[in-house]
mmCIF file of the C-alpha atoms, coordinates in Angstrom:
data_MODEL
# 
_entry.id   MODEL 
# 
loop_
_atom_site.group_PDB 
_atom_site.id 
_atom_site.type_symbol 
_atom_site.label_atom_id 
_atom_site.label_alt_id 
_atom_site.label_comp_id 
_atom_site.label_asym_id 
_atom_site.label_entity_id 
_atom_site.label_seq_id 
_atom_site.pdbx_PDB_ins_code 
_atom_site.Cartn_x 
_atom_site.Cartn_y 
_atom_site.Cartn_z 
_atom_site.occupancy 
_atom_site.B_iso_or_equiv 
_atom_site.pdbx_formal_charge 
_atom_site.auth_seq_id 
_atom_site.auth_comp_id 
_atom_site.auth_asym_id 
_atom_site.auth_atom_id 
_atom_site.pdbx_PDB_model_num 
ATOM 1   C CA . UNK A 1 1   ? 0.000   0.000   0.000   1.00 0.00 ? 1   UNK A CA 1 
ATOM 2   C CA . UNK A 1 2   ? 1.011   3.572   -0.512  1.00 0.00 ? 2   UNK A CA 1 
ATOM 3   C CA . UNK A 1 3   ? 1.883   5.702   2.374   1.00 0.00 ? 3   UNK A CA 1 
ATOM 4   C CA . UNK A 1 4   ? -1.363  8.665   2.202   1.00 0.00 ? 4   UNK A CA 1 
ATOM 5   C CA . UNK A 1 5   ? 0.432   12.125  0.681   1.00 0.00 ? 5   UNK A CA 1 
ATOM 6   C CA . UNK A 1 6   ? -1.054  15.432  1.209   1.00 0.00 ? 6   UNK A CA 1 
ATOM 7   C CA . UNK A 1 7   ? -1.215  17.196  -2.276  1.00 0.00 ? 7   UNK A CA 1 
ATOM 8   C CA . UNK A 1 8   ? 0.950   19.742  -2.978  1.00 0.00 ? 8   UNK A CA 1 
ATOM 9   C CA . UNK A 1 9   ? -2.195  22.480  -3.549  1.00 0.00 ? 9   UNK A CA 1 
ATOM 10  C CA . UNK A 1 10  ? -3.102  22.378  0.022   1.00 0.00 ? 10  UNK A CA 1 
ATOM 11  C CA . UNK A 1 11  ? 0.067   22.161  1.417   1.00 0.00 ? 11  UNK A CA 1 
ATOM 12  C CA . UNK A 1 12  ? 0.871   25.036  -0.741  1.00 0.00 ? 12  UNK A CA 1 
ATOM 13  C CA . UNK A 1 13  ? -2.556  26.645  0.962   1.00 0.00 ? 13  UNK A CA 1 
ATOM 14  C CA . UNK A 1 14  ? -1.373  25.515  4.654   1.00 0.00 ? 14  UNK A CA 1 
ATOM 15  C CA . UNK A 1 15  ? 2.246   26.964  4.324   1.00 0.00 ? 15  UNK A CA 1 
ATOM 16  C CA . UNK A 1 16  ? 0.852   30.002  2.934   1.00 0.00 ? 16  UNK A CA 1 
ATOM 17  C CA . UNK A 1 17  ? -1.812  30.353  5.706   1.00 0.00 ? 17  UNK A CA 1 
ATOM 18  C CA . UNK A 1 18  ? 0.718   29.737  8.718   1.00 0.00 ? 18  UNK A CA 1 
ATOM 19  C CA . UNK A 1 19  ? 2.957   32.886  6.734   1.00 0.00 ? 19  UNK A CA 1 
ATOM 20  C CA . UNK A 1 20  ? -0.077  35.190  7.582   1.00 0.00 ? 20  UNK A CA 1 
ATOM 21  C CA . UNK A 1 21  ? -0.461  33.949  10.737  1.00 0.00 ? 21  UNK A CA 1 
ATOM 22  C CA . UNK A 1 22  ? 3.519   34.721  11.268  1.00 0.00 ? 22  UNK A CA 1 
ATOM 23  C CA . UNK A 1 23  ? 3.811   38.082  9.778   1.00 0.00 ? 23  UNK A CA 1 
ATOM 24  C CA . UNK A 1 24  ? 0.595   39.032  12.123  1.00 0.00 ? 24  UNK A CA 1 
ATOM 25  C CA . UNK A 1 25  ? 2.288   37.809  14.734  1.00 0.00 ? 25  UNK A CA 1 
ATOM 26  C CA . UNK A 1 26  ? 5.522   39.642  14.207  1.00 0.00 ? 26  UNK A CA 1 
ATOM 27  C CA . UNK A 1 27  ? 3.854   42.716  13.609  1.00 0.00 ? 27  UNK A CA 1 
ATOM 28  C CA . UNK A 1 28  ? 2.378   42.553  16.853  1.00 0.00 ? 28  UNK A CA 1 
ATOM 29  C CA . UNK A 1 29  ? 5.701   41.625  18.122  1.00 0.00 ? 29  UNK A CA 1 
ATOM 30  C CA . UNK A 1 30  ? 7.359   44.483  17.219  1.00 0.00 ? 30  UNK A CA 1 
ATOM 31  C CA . UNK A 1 31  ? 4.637   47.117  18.597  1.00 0.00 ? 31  UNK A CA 1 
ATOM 32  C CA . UNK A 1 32  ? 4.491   44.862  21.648  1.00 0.00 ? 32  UNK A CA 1 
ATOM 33  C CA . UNK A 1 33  ? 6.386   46.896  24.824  1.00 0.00 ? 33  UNK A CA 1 
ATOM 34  C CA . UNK A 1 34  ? 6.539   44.182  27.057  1.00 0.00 ? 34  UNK A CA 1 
ATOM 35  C CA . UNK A 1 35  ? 7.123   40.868  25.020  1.00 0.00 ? 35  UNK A CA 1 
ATOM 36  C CA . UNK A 1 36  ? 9.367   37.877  25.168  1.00 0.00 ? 36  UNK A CA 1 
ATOM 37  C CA . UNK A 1 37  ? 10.670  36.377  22.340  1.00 0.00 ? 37  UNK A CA 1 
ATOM 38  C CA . UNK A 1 38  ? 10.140  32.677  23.256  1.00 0.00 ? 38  UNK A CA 1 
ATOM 39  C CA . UNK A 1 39  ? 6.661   32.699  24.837  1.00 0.00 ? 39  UNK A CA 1 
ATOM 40  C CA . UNK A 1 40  ? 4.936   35.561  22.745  1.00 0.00 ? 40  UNK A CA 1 
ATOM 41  C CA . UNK A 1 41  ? 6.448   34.934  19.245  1.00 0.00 ? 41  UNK A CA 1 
ATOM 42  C CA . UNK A 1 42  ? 8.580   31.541  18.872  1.00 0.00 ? 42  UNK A CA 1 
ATOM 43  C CA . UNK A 1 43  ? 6.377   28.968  21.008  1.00 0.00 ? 43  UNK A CA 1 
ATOM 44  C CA . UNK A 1 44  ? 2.442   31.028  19.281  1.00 0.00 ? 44  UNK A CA 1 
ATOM 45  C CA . UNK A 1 45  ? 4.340   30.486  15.824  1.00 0.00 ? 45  UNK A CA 1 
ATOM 46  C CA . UNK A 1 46  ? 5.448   26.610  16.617  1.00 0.00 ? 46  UNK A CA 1 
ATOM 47  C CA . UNK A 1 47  ? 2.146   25.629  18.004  1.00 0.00 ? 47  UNK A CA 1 
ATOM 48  C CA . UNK A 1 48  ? 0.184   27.277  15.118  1.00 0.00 ? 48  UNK A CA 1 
ATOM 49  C CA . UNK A 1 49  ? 1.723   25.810  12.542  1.00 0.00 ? 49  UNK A CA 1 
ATOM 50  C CA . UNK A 1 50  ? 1.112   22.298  13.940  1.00 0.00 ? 50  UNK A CA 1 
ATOM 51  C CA . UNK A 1 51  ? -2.803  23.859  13.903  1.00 0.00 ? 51  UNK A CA 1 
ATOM 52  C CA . UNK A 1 52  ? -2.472  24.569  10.721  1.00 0.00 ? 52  UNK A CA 1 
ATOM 53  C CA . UNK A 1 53  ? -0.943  20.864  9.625   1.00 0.00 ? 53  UNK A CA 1 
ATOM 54  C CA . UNK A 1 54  ? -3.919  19.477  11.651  1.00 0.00 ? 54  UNK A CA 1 
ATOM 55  C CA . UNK A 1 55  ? -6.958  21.680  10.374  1.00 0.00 ? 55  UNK A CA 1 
ATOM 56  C CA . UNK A 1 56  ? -7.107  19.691  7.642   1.00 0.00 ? 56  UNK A CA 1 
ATOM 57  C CA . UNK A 1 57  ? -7.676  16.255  8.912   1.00 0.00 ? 57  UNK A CA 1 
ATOM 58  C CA . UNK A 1 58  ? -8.508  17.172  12.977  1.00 0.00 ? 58  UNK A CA 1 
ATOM 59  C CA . UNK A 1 59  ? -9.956  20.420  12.764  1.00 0.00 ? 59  UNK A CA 1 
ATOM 60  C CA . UNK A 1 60  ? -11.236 20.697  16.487  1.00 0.00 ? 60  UNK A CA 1 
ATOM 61  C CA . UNK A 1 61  ? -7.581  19.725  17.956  1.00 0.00 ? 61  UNK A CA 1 
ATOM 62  C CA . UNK A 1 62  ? -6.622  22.535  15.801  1.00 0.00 ? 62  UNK A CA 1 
ATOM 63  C CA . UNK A 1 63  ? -8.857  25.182  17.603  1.00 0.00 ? 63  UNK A CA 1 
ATOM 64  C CA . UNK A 1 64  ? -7.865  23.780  20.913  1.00 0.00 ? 64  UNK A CA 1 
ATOM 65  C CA . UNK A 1 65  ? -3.826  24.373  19.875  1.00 0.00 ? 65  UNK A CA 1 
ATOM 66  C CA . UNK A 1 66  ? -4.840  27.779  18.430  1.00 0.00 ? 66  UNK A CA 1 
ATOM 67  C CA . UNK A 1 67  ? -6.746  28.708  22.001  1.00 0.00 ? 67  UNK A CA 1 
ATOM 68  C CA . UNK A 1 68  ? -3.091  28.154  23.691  1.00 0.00 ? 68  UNK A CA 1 
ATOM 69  C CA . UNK A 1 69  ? -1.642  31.268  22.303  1.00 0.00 ? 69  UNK A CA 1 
ATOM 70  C CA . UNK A 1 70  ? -5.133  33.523  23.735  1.00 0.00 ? 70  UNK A CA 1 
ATOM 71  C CA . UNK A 1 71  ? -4.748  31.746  26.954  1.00 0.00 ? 71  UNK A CA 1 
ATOM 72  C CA . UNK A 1 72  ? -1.053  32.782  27.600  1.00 0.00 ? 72  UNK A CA 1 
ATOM 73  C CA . UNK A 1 73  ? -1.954  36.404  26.261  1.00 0.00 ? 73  UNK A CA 1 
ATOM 74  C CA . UNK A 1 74  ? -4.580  36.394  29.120  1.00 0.00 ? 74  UNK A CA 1 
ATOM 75  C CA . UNK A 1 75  ? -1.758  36.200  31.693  1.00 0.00 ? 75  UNK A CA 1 
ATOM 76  C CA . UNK A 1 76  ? -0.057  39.574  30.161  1.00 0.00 ? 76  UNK A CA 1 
ATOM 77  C CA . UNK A 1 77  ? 0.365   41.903  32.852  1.00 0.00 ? 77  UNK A CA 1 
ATOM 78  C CA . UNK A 1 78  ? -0.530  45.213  30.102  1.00 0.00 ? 78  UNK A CA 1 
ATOM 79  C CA . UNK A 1 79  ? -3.804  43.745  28.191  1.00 0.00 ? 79  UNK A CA 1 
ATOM 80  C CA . UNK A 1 80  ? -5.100  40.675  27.430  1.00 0.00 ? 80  UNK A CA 1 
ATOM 81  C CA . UNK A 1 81  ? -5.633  40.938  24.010  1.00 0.00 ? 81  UNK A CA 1 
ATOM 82  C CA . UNK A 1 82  ? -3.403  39.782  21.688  1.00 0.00 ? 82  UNK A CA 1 
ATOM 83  C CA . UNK A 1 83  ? -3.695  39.239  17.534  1.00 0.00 ? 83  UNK A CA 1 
ATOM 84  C CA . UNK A 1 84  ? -3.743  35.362  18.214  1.00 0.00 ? 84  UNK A CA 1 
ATOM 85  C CA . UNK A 1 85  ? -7.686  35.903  18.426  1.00 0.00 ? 85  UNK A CA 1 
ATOM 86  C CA . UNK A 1 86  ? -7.396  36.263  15.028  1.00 0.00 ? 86  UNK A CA 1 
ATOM 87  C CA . UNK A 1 87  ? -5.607  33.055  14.010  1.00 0.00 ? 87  UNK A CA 1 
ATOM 88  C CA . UNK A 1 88  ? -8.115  31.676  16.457  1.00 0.00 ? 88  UNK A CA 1 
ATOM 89  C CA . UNK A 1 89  ? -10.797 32.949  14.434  1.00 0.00 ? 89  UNK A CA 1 
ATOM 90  C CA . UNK A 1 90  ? -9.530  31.859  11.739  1.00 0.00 ? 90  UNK A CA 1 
ATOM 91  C CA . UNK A 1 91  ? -9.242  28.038  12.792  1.00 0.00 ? 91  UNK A CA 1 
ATOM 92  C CA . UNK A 1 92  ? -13.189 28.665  14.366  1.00 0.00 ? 92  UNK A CA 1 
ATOM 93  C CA . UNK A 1 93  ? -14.126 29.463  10.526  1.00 0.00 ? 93  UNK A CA 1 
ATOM 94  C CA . UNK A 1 94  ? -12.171 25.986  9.196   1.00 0.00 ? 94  UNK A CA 1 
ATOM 95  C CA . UNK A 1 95  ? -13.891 24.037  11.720  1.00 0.00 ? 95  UNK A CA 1 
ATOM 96  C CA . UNK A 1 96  ? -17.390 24.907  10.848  1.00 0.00 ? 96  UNK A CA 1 
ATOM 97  C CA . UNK A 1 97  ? -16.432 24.758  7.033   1.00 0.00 ? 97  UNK A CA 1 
ATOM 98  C CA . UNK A 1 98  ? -14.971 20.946  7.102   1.00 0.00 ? 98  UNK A CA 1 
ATOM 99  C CA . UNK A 1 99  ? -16.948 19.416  9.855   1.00 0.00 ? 99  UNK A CA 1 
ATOM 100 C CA . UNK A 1 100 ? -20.331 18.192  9.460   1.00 0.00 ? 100 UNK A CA 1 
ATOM 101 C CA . UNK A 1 101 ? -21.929 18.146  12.508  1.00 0.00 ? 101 UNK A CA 1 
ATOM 102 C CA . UNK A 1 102 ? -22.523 20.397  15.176  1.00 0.00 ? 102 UNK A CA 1 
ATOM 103 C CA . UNK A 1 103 ? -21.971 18.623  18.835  1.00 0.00 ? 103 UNK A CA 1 
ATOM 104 C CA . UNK A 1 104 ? -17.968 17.779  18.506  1.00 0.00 ? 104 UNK A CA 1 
ATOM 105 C CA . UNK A 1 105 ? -17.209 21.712  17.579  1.00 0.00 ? 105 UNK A CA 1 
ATOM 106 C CA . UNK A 1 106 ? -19.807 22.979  20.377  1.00 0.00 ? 106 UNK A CA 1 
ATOM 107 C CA . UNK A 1 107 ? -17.143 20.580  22.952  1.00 0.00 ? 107 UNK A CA 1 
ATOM 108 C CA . UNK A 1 108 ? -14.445 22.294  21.405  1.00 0.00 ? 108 UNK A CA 1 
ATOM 109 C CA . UNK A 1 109 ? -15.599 25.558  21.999  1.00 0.00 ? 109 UNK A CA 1 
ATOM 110 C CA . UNK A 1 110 ? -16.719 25.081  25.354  1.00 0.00 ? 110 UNK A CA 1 
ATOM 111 C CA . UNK A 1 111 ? -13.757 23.828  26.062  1.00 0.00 ? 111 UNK A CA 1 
ATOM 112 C CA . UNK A 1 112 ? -11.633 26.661  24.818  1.00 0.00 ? 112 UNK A CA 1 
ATOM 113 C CA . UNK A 1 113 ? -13.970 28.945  27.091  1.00 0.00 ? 113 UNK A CA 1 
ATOM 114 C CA . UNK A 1 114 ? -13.092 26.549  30.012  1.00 0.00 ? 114 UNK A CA 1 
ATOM 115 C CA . UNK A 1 115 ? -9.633  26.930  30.013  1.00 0.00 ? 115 UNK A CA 1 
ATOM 116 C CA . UNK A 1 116 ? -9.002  30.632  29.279  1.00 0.00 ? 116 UNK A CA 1 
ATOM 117 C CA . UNK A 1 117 ? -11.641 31.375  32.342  1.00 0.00 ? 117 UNK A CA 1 
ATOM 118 C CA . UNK A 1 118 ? -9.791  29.031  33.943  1.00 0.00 ? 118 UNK A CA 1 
ATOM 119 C CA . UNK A 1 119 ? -6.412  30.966  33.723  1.00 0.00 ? 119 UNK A CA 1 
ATOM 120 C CA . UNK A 1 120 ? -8.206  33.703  34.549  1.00 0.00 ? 120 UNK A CA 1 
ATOM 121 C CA . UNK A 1 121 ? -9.484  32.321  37.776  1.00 0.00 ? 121 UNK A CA 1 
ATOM 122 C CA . UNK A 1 122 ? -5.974  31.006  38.476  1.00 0.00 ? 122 UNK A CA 1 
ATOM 123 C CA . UNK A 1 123 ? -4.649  34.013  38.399  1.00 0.00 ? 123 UNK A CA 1 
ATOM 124 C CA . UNK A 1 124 ? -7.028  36.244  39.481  1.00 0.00 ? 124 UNK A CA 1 
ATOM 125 C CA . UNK A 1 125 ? -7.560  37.990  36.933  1.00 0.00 ? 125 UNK A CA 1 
ATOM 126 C CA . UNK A 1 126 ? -9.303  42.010  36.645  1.00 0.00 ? 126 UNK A CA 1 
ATOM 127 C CA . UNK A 1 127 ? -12.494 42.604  35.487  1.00 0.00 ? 127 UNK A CA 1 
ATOM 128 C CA . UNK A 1 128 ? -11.481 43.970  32.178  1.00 0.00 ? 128 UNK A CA 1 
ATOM 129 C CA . UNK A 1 129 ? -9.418  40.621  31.351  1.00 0.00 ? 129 UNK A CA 1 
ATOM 130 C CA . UNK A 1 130 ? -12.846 39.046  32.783  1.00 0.00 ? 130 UNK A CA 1 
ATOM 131 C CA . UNK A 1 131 ? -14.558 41.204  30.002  1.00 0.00 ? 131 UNK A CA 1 
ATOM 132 C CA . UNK A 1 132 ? -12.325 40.229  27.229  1.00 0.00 ? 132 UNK A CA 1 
ATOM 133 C CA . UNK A 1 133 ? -12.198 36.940  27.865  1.00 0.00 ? 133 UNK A CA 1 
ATOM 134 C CA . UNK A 1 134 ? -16.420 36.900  28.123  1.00 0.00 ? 134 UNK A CA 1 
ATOM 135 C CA . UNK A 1 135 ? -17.146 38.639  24.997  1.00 0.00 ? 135 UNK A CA 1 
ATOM 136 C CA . UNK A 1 136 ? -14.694 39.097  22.551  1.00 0.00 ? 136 UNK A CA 1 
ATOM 137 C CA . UNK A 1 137 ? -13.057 35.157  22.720  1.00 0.00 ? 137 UNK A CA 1 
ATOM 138 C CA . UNK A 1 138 ? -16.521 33.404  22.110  1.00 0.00 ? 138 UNK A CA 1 
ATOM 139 C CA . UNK A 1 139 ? -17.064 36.213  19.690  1.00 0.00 ? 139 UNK A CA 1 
ATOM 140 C CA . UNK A 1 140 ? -13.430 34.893  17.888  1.00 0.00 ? 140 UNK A CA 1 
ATOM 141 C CA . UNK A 1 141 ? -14.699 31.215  18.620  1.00 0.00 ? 141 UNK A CA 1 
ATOM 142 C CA . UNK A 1 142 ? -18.764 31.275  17.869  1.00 0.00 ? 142 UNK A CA 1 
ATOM 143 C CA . UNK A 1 143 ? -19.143 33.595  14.918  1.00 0.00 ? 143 UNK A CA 1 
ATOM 144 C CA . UNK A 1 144 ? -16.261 32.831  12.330  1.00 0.00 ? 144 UNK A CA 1 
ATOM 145 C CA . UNK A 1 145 ? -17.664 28.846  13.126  1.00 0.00 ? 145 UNK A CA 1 
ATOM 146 C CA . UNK A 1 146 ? -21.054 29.641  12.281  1.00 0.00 ? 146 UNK A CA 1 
ATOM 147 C CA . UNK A 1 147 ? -19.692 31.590  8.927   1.00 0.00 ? 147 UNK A CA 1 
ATOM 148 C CA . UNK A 1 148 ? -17.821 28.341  8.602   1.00 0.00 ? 148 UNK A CA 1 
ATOM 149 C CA . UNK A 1 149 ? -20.943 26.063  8.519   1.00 0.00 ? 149 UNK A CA 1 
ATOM 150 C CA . UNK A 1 150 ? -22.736 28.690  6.683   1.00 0.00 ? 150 UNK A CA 1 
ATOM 151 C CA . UNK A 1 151 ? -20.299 28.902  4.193   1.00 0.00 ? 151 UNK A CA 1 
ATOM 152 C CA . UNK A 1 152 ? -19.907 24.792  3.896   1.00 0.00 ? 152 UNK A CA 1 
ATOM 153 C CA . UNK A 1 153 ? -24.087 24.340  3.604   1.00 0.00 ? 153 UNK A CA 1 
ATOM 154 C CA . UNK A 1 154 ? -24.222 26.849  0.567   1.00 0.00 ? 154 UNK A CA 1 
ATOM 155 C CA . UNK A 1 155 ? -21.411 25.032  -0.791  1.00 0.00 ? 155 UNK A CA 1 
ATOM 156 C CA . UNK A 1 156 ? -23.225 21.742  -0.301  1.00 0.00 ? 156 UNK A CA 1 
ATOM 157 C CA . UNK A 1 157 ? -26.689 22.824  -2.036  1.00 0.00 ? 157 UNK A CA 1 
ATOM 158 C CA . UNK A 1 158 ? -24.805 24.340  -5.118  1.00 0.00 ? 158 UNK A CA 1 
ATOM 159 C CA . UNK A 1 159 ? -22.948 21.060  -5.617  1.00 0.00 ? 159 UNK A CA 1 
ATOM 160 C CA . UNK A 1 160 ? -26.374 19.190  -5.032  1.00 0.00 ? 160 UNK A CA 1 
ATOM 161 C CA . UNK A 1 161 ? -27.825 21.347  -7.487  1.00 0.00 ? 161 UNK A CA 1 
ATOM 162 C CA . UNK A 1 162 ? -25.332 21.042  -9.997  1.00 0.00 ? 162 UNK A CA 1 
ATOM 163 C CA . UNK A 1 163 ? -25.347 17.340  -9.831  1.00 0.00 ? 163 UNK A CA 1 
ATOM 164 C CA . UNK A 1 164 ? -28.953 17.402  -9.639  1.00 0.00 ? 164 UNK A CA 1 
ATOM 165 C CA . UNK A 1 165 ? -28.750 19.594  -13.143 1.00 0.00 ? 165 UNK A CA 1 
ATOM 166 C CA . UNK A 1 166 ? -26.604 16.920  -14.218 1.00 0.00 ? 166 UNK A CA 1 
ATOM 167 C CA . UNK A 1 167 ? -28.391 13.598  -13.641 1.00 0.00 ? 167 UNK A CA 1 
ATOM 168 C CA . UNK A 1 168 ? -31.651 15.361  -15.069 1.00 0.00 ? 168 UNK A CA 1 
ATOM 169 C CA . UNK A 1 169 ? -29.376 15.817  -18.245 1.00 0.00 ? 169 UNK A CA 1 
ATOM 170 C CA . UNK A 1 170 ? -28.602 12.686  -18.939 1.00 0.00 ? 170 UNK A CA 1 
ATOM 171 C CA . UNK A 1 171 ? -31.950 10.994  -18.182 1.00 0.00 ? 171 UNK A CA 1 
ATOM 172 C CA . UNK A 1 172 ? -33.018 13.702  -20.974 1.00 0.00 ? 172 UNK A CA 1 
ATOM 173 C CA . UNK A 1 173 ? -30.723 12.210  -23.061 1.00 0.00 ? 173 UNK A CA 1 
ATOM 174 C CA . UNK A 1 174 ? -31.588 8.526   -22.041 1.00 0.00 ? 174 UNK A CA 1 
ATOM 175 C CA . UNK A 1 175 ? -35.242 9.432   -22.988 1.00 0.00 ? 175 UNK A CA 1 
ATOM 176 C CA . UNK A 1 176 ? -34.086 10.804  -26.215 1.00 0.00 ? 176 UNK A CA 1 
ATOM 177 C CA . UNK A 1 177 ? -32.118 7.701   -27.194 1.00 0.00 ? 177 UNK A CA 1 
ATOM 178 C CA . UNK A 1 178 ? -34.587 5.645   -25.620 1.00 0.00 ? 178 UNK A CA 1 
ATOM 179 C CA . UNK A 1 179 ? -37.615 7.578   -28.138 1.00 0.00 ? 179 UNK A CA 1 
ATOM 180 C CA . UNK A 1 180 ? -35.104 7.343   -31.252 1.00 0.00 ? 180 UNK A CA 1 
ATOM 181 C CA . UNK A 1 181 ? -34.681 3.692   -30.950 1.00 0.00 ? 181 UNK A CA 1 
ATOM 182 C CA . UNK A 1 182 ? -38.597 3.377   -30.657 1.00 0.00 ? 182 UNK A CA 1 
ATOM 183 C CA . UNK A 1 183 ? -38.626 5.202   -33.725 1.00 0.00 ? 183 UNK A CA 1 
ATOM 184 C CA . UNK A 1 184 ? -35.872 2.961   -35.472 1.00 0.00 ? 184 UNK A CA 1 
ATOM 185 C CA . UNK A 1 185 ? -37.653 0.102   -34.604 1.00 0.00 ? 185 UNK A CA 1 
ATOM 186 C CA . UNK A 1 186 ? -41.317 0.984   -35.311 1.00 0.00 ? 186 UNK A CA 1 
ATOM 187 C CA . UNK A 1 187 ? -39.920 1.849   -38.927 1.00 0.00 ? 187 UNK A CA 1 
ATOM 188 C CA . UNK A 1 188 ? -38.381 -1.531  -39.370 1.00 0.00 ? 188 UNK A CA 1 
ATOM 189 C CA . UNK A 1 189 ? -41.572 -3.281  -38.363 1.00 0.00 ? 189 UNK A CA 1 
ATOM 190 C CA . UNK A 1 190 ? -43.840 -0.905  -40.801 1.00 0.00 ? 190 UNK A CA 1 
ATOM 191 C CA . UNK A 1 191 ? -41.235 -1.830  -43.729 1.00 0.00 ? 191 UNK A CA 1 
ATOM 192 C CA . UNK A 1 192 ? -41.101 -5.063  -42.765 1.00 0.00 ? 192 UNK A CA 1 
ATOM 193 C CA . UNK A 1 193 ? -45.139 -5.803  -42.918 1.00 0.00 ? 193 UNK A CA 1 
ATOM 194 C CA . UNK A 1 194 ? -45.239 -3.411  -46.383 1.00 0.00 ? 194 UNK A CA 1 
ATOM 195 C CA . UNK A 1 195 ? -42.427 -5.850  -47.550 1.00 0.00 ? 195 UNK A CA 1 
ATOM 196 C CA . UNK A 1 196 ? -44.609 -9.391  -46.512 1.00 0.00 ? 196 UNK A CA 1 
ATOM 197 C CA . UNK A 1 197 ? -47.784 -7.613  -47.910 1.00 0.00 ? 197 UNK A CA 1 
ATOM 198 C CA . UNK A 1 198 ? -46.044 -7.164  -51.013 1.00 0.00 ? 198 UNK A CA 1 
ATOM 199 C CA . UNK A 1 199 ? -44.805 -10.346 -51.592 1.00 0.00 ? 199 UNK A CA 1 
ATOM 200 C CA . UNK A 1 200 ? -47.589 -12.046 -50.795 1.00 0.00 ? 200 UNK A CA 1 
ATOM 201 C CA . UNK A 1 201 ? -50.243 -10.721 -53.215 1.00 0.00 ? 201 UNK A CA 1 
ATOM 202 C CA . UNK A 1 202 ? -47.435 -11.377 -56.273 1.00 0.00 ? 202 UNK A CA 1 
ATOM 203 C CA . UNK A 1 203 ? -47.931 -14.432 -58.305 1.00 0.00 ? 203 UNK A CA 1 
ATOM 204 C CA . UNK A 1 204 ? -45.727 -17.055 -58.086 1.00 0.00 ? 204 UNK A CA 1 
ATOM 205 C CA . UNK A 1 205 ? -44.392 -18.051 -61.125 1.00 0.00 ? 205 UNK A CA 1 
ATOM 206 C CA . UNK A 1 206 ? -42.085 -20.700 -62.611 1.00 0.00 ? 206 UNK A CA 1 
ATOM 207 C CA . UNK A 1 207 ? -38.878 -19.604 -63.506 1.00 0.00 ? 207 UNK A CA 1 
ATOM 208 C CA . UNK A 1 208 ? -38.513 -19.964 -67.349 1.00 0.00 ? 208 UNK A CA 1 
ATOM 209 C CA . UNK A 1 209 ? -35.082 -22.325 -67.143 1.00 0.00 ? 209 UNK A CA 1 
ATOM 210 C CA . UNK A 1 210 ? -36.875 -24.468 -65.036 1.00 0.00 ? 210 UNK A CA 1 
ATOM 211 C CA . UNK A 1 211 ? -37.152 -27.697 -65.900 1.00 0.00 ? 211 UNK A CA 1 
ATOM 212 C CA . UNK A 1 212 ? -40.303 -29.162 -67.242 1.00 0.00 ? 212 UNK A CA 1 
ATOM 213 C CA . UNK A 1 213 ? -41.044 -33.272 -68.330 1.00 0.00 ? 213 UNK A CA 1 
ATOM 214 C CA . UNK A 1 214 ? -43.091 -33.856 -71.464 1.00 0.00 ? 214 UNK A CA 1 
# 
């Protein structure tokens, strides 16, 4: 057997995607006043583009890896926003678009909410961290998956329509063979009786080398 290989489109698409998701992050970076290296830039970067190589084929695992970066922002000492609630958005709006159901991305999502009010309440947190954390992370986490499934049910009924358009197609053109073979064969029966009718009111006579006895 051989080994499964992601095409090289959507790896092109992933590698691409996690770029964004680094240049945002650097950007921040850099107008950041009090940021470390390792555990606002580095460690985000490396567990985002593991996200990204799993959004594909676990999609839920991918927001939980993308809620780690939000969750360490919450423990900044200056805000606790951060432009990870993007990429987190982001991974909310592939979850709804490549997963069918609904109660396995509703666990994921409660459970992202779980553990960033859990950091919160670990480390006692303000109220405007309590705020943020409230409003604008299920905002990140609810709306961009409901555009998600949104976006993957309009996909679904144009598809079904198309192939819909399609199989009406060629039962038009199975009833159209279907009616021109009638035809053929109806015309081979009405030359076939005109044929017998024919023959059989014209005399029979001898041929004139055949052979008579005195």
């Amino acid at each position: 057997m051989r080994p499964h290989l992601t095409p090289p489109k959507p790896v092109a698409a992933d590698i691409a995607l996690w770029a964004v998701f680094a240049a945002a992050g650097a950007l921040w970076f850099g107008d950041a006043r009090k940021a470390s290296v390792a555990w606002d830039l580095v460690l985000p970067l490396a567990v985002l583009g593991v996200a990204v190589a799993l959004a594909r084929h676990r999609p839920g695992a991918a927001v939980l890896l993308a809620n780690c970066p939000c969750a360490v922002g919450l423990a900044g000492s200056e805000s606790p926003a951060n432009v990870y609630a993007l990429t987190l958005a982001c991974m909310s709006f592939l979850l709804g678009a490549r997963t069918a159901t609904a109660r396995v991305p509703l666990l994921v999502l409660a459970g992202c909410l779980t553990v960033d009010l859990s950091v919160l309440a670990v480390l006692r947190a303000p109220a405007v961290w309590w705020f943020y954390a409230m409003t604008m992370l299920p905002a990140a986490l609810l709306l961009p998956w409901l555009a998600g499934r949104y976006w993957r049910t309009r996909r679904e009924l144009v598809e079904g329509g198309w192939q819909l358009a399609r199989s009406l197609e060629e039962r038009q053109h199975l009833a159209a063979e279907r009616a021109r073979l009638a035809e053929r064969a109806a015309i081979a029966a009405d030359m076939h009786d005109s044929l017998g009718h024919v023959l059989s009111l014209s005399p029979c006579e001898p041929a004139p080398w055949s052979c008579h006895r005195p």
